[in-house]
XYZ file of C-alpha atoms in Angstrom:
436
model
C -24.717 -1.291 -16.866
C -21.443 -3.166 -16.464
C -20.053 -4.816 -13.352
C -16.462 -6.023 -13.059
C -15.594 -8.371 -10.188
C -11.896 -8.615 -9.333
C -11.337 -11.778 -7.312
C -8.139 -11.497 -5.281
C -8.606 -14.755 -3.387
C -6.209 -17.676 -3.251
C -6.868 -21.015 -4.939
C -9.319 -23.088 -2.917
C -10.707 -20.110 -0.999
C -14.365 -21.025 -0.547
C -15.452 -17.544 0.542
C -13.881 -15.857 -2.468
C -15.349 -18.257 -5.013
C -18.811 -18.134 -3.441
C -18.793 -14.340 -3.138
C -17.780 -13.824 -6.764
C -20.492 -16.169 -8.048
C -23.179 -14.687 -5.785
C -22.410 -11.093 -6.738
C -22.242 -11.961 -10.424
C -25.693 -13.554 -10.158
C -27.040 -10.472 -8.364
C -25.822 -8.221 -11.162
C -27.174 -10.478 -13.917
C -30.547 -10.624 -12.147
C -30.737 -6.858 -12.632
C -30.029 -7.201 -16.318
C -26.454 -6.005 -15.998
C -23.418 -7.417 -17.749
C -21.131 -8.931 -15.117
C -17.671 -10.447 -15.464
C -15.488 -12.150 -12.869
C -11.718 -11.842 -13.287
C -9.816 -14.363 -11.165
C -6.613 -12.423 -10.641
C -4.472 -15.366 -9.508
C -4.920 -16.846 -13.002
C -3.739 -13.692 -14.776
C -0.246 -12.614 -15.740
C 0.118 -9.252 -14.022
C 3.488 -7.688 -13.338
C 4.274 -5.597 -10.304
C 4.104 -1.816 -10.509
C 7.759 -0.801 -10.546
C 7.277 2.780 -9.391
C 9.034 4.189 -12.472
C 6.194 6.602 -13.340
C 6.435 5.581 -16.995
C 2.614 5.473 -16.962
C 2.767 9.241 -16.457
C 5.840 10.151 -18.480
C 6.504 7.691 -21.323
C 3.059 6.285 -22.139
C 0.730 8.596 -20.168
C -2.248 6.791 -18.668
C -0.957 3.323 -19.509
C 1.710 1.107 -17.958
C 4.295 0.290 -20.617
C 4.409 -3.381 -19.591
C 2.079 -5.213 -21.974
C 0.619 -7.928 -19.777
C -2.942 -8.842 -18.832
C -3.368 -5.899 -16.485
C -3.901 -3.647 -19.523
C -7.096 -5.437 -20.535
C -8.280 -5.427 -16.916
C -7.565 -1.690 -16.704
C -9.638 -1.064 -19.817
C -12.537 -3.071 -18.399
C -12.199 -1.239 -15.088
C -12.815 2.156 -16.660
C -15.585 0.845 -18.904
C -17.488 -0.464 -15.868
C -20.184 1.251 -13.835
C -19.374 -0.817 -10.749
C -16.154 -2.582 -9.773
C -16.162 -5.104 -6.932
C -12.892 -5.946 -5.177
C -12.715 -9.265 -3.320
C -9.877 -10.201 -0.981
C -9.088 -12.130 2.164
C -8.177 -9.530 4.772
C -4.404 -9.761 4.959
C -2.799 -7.920 7.884
C -5.741 -5.522 7.755
C -5.262 -4.911 4.026
C -5.564 -6.667 0.684
C -3.944 -9.888 -0.440
C -0.865 -9.390 -2.610
C -2.890 -10.871 -5.484
C -5.464 -8.074 -5.368
C -2.955 -5.378 -4.436
C -0.979 -6.060 -7.596
C -3.827 -4.758 -9.784
C -4.663 -1.991 -7.291
C -1.092 -0.677 -7.566
C -1.631 -0.107 -11.287
C -4.522 2.286 -10.572
C -2.037 5.144 -10.318
C -2.110 5.309 -14.125
C -5.749 6.432 -13.943
C -4.757 9.721 -12.308
C -2.547 12.596 -13.410
C 0.810 13.400 -11.805
C -0.458 16.878 -10.906
C -1.961 17.643 -7.508
C -5.342 18.811 -6.302
C -6.877 19.338 -2.869
C -9.730 17.163 -1.589
C -11.150 17.942 1.848
C -7.971 19.771 2.786
C -5.662 16.939 1.697
C -3.428 16.630 -1.362
C -4.252 13.990 -3.988
C -3.540 13.417 -7.663
C -5.882 15.001 -10.187
C -8.406 13.020 -12.195
C -7.379 11.689 -15.577
C -10.919 10.754 -16.617
C -14.271 12.493 -16.172
C -15.992 9.424 -14.755
C -14.912 6.493 -12.625
C -16.813 3.394 -11.494
C -18.474 3.021 -8.127
C -16.665 0.519 -5.927
C -17.683 -2.252 -3.555
C -14.807 -3.674 -1.515
C -15.377 -6.941 0.332
C -12.907 -8.676 2.600
C -13.157 -11.703 4.826
C -11.616 -13.182 7.937
C -11.993 -16.596 9.464
C -13.467 -14.976 12.574
C -14.089 -11.416 13.849
C -11.034 -9.254 14.540
C -12.002 -5.671 15.370
C -8.534 -4.208 14.828
C -7.917 -5.820 11.434
C -11.445 -4.943 10.315
C -10.977 -1.265 11.187
C -7.711 -1.123 9.247
C -9.402 -2.756 6.243
C -12.349 -0.355 6.270
C -9.963 2.577 6.491
C -8.027 1.313 3.472
C -11.249 0.892 1.479
C -12.281 4.447 2.337
C -8.837 5.865 1.457
C -8.897 4.022 -1.862
C -12.350 5.390 -2.669
C -10.928 8.922 -2.498
C -8.035 8.185 -4.843
C -10.228 6.108 -7.168
C -12.695 9.023 -7.449
C -15.611 6.688 -6.733
C -18.881 8.573 -6.295
C -20.308 5.658 -4.336
C -18.213 3.369 -2.170
C -19.228 0.524 0.114
C -17.117 -1.863 2.199
C -18.236 -5.153 3.722
C -16.608 -7.849 5.836
C -17.482 -11.541 5.839
C -16.410 -14.402 8.105
C -15.421 -17.928 7.210
C -17.522 -19.230 10.083
C -20.743 -17.872 8.534
C -23.205 -20.158 6.779
C -23.741 -19.660 3.054
C -27.225 -18.359 3.784
C -25.917 -15.617 6.068
C -23.122 -14.795 3.628
C -25.560 -14.515 0.719
C -27.871 -12.229 2.680
C -24.949 -9.989 3.571
C -23.647 -9.899 -0.007
C -27.113 -9.025 -1.295
C -27.401 -6.146 1.193
C -23.990 -4.786 0.241
C -24.779 -5.014 -3.458
C -28.116 -3.242 -3.035
C -26.466 -0.503 -0.997
C -23.971 0.353 -3.710
C -26.672 0.070 -6.393
C -28.616 2.745 -4.491
C -25.467 4.906 -4.796
C -25.030 5.061 -1.034
C -21.605 5.368 0.538
C -20.032 4.350 3.805
C -18.947 6.956 6.303
C -15.302 7.877 6.690
C -13.479 5.044 8.453
C -10.914 5.893 11.111
C -8.004 3.717 12.130
C -7.944 1.950 15.487
C -5.527 2.990 18.196
C -2.598 0.604 17.900
C -0.310 0.357 20.898
C 3.386 -0.357 20.790
C 5.046 -3.276 22.512
C 5.134 -3.390 26.294
C 7.878 -6.029 26.317
C 10.812 -5.300 28.661
C 13.467 -3.193 26.943
C 16.703 -5.046 26.259
C 19.570 -3.750 24.096
C 19.460 -4.835 20.452
C 22.397 -6.940 19.219
C 21.563 -7.503 15.544
C 19.295 -5.598 13.162
C 17.972 -6.339 9.677
C 16.973 -3.626 7.188
C 14.389 -4.682 4.613
C 14.147 -2.240 1.710
C 10.752 -2.547 0.030
C 11.314 -0.334 -3.006
C 11.710 -1.548 -6.609
C 14.460 1.031 -7.041
C 16.607 -0.964 -4.609
C 19.771 0.914 -3.558
C 18.795 3.972 -5.619
C 15.652 4.696 -3.632
C 14.614 7.174 -0.974
C 13.560 4.198 1.140
C 17.123 2.893 1.020
C 18.502 6.340 1.888
C 16.260 6.638 4.947
C 16.851 3.087 6.149
C 20.588 3.256 5.555
C 20.960 6.421 7.616
C 19.056 4.841 10.497
C 21.291 1.781 10.294
C 24.445 3.887 10.262
C 23.297 5.282 13.604
C 22.587 1.775 14.922
C 26.082 0.666 13.895
C 27.570 3.549 15.873
C 25.794 2.139 18.924
C 27.381 -1.273 18.442
C 24.511 -3.013 16.648
C 25.422 -5.542 13.943
C 23.438 -4.805 10.778
C 22.394 -6.479 7.558
C 20.360 -5.254 4.567
C 18.100 -7.205 2.197
C 16.330 -5.717 -0.831
C 12.935 -7.390 -0.978
C 12.452 -6.976 -4.729
C 15.550 -9.129 -5.182
C 14.456 -11.662 -2.582
C 11.096 -12.412 -4.225
C 12.740 -13.667 -7.406
C 14.199 -16.946 -6.143
C 13.485 -19.586 -3.522
C 17.116 -19.433 -2.390
C 16.853 -15.729 -1.595
C 13.622 -16.267 0.316
C 15.402 -18.976 2.316
C 18.175 -16.470 3.023
C 15.565 -13.954 4.165
C 14.112 -16.458 6.622
C 17.579 -17.229 7.960
C 18.304 -13.519 8.387
C 15.067 -13.012 10.318
C 16.072 -15.838 12.652
C 19.430 -14.184 13.373
C 18.241 -10.730 14.407
C 16.299 -9.151 17.230
C 15.258 -5.985 15.324
C 13.729 -5.736 11.841
C 13.223 -2.382 10.107
C 11.173 -2.164 6.915
C 11.658 0.925 4.708
C 9.280 1.339 1.776
C 7.317 3.819 -0.374
C 3.552 4.241 -0.119
C 1.691 2.577 -3.003
C -1.985 3.499 -3.349
C -2.548 4.156 0.359
C -0.636 1.170 1.744
C 2.212 -1.288 1.071
C 3.388 -2.324 -2.422
C 2.138 -5.746 -3.512
C 5.583 -7.439 -3.436
C 6.117 -6.357 0.178
C 2.734 -7.815 1.129
C 3.767 -10.993 -0.696
C 6.902 -11.229 1.449
C 4.810 -10.676 4.575
C 2.497 -13.509 3.526
C 5.509 -15.769 3.019
C 7.065 -14.833 6.352
C 3.909 -15.601 8.325
C 3.292 -18.860 6.454
C 6.802 -20.293 6.296
C 9.076 -18.763 8.889
C 10.120 -20.910 11.796
C 8.813 -20.064 15.247
C 11.314 -17.721 16.855
C 12.652 -18.527 20.279
C 13.647 -14.949 21.115
C 11.975 -11.548 21.007
C 11.996 -9.873 17.601
C 11.142 -6.200 17.356
C 9.648 -4.723 14.191
C 9.310 -1.134 12.971
C 8.739 0.582 9.634
C 9.758 3.759 7.805
C 7.283 4.743 5.098
C 7.530 7.714 2.755
C 4.939 9.041 0.338
C 4.785 11.528 -2.533
C 2.180 13.674 -0.788
C 3.225 16.470 1.595
C 1.180 15.083 4.485
C 2.912 12.349 6.465
C -0.529 11.399 7.789
C -1.304 9.750 4.448
C 1.033 6.932 5.518
C -1.160 6.007 8.480
C -2.872 3.003 6.909
C 0.426 1.530 5.746
C 1.827 1.809 9.261
C -1.294 0.143 10.668
C -0.873 -2.752 8.207
C 2.740 -3.126 9.355
C 1.532 -3.308 12.951
C -0.989 -5.982 11.968
C 1.762 -7.943 10.235
C 3.899 -7.752 13.372
C 0.994 -9.123 15.389
C 0.471 -11.980 12.917
C 4.182 -12.835 12.824
C 4.580 -12.743 16.596
C 6.915 -9.728 16.453
C 6.947 -6.862 18.950
C 5.577 -3.713 17.282
C 7.858 -0.741 17.958
C 5.862 1.934 16.130
C 6.246 3.485 12.695
C 8.057 6.478 11.212
C 6.033 8.324 8.519
C 7.511 10.858 6.083
C 5.581 13.101 3.720
C 7.083 14.439 0.464
C 9.694 11.707 0.709
C 10.775 11.523 -2.910
C 10.546 15.291 -3.286
C 12.890 15.822 -0.350
C 15.272 12.886 -0.441
C 15.616 12.043 -4.160
C 17.418 8.825 -3.156
C 20.385 10.876 -1.925
C 22.387 10.053 1.196
C 20.829 12.130 3.966
C 24.181 13.725 4.814
C 24.041 15.461 1.414
C 20.694 17.151 2.061
C 22.155 19.963 4.135
C 19.803 22.075 6.210
C 16.719 20.740 4.444
C 17.445 17.272 5.765
C 18.291 18.316 9.322
C 14.969 17.271 10.852
C 15.108 13.931 8.997
C 18.557 13.170 10.351
C 17.602 14.261 13.859
C 14.488 12.087 13.804
C 16.361 8.994 12.633
C 19.240 9.575 15.050
C 16.786 9.826 17.911
C 14.849 6.766 16.733
C 18.078 4.772 16.387
C 18.927 5.443 20.017
C 15.486 4.335 21.135
C 15.487 1.185 19.028
C 19.039 0.245 20.041
C 17.895 0.335 23.664
C 14.933 -1.915 22.845
C 12.436 0.935 23.217
C 9.550 1.759 20.841
C 9.900 4.785 18.574
C 8.827 7.862 20.548
C 6.221 10.437 19.573
C 9.029 13.000 19.380
C 10.894 10.967 16.756
C 7.722 10.518 14.720
C 6.868 14.206 14.914
C 10.369 15.231 13.834
C 10.265 13.007 10.759
C 6.702 14.007 9.885
C 7.379 17.744 10.277
C 6.652 19.484 6.927
C 9.712 21.148 5.427
C 8.030 22.620 2.331
C 4.765 24.648 2.379
C 1.925 22.785 0.653
C 1.389 25.487 -1.975
C 5.069 25.378 -2.898
C 5.023 21.582 -3.064
C 2.026 21.627 -5.421
C 3.653 24.247 -7.640
C 6.943 22.376 -7.649
C 5.125 19.197 -8.618
C 3.461 20.879 -11.589
C 6.732 22.349 -12.822
C 8.697 19.167 -12.154
C 6.327 16.777 -13.916
C 5.985 19.138 -16.880
C 9.760 19.342 -17.279
C 10.120 15.554 -17.054
C 7.408 15.102 -19.682
C 9.186 17.562 -21.966
C 12.371 15.498 -21.678
C 10.380 12.404 -22.687
C 8.622 14.184 -25.542
C 5.219 13.584 -23.960
C 4.310 17.059 -22.690
C 1.269 17.279 -24.984
C 0.215 13.736 -24.067
C 0.342 14.028 -20.269
C -3.455 14.120 -19.992
C -4.063 11.282 -22.462
C -6.990 8.941 -21.791
C -6.024 5.604 -23.357
C -8.824 3.721 -21.597
C -11.538 6.292 -22.232
C -14.958 4.627 -22.218
C -16.469 4.760 -25.702
C -20.091 5.914 -25.739
C -22.222 3.968 -28.272
C -23.558 6.020 -31.168
C-alpha cells in the first residue's frame, strides 16, 4: 500500500509540518510506504487552461516540470492526503496549483453522476483521498465551505473513499495527533464523509451609495481572449453607460512582477467596486487567483472607504450550480479583505456559449446573458447587491443537457483530429504498473 502526502502549507507552518510527519508515521506503522511532498519546495507551473493535456499530449500536461512526477506518484498511490491551511474557505494557492493539474486525469468527454455532468474517468482506479485543513480558531462558515470543496473534489477525483478533517492552531499537539489518527483510521476503513452543503452566505447590508469607480479583475490565463474577459467587459460597458469610471487588470499579468502587484494595490485603493471574472478550475478558483487574494489580504493597505466586491464565474459544465463553491470562496475572501460582498453571478456552459466572443455578437443565444449583466450593472452602479433575478437570468440553461453532452463529444473529437491525437485521446500515461 502506498500513501502520498501533499503538503500545501507555507514555510514555518507548525500545523502543516506536524500533520505531515504524524500521518506519515501512521502509514509506516501499518507497513505502508509513505512519502511527503512539500509542494512549496517544488517547481510546479500553473495550469494554463489550454487543454493541451487533453488534445496535444492526452493525459499529461506538456509542461515538463516537477508536477509530472507528482502526478505519476498520485496515480500509483492507494491513498493521497492533501494538507492545506484553510484559505478563504478553500485551499492555499500552493496546494491548489497541483490540484488544478488533476484535470489531466479525466477525459474531455462527459458523463452523468447523481444527475450532474462531470468528465469521464481516464483510469480504472483512483486513490482514496483524505483532505485536511486548518484554521487558527473555529470559523463555522469557512469550515463549511472547505468541507464542501473537499466533497466536490472527491467526485471529480473519482475517490471511492473520501474523508475531510479540520484542525485548529490553538489545539495542543496531543489533541491534534488524536484527531489525525482518527481521520487516518476512518479513511483506512474505506469510510466516506456525507455530502457537505454550503452555508447560507448573505450579501452586504451596507447603505447603498452610487458607485464612482470600478475595477475589473480578469482571472483567466487567456487574458483578453477569454470568456471571462467577454463577460466582465460587457458588464463594465454597462457600468460606463451609467457614468462609472472603469479600469481592467489581467491577474495573470499582475502576478509576474512586483511592480504590477503594486499597481494592483493602488487600483484597489482607488475604486469602490471590484468585479472578478474567472473560469472554474477543479470546483473553485484557479491557483493564481487565490495567490492574488492571499497577497491582497496580506499586503493591501487598510481602506478608508467602502469597497464592494462581486464575482462572475463560468464553468464548462451545463449546470451553473457547479460554480457555487467558487462563489462561496469569493465571499470568504471579501470577508477577509474587509470588502462588502455583493453576491456572485454564475454561468454554466460558459466556454461553450461565449467562446471568448463579445456578447453583442452572440445574437439570440446570448440574449439572457446580456439581460442578466445589464440588470446586474444597474444594481451594482446603485450600490446594491446582485439580485436573485440577475443571477437566475445568467444561470438559465440555453442548451439542453443532452445536446451539450453530444456537442462536447463531437467538438473534442474534432479538435483531437486537428491535433492528430484522435486515437490517443484515452491514453493513460500514468497508468499504475502491476508487479509481475
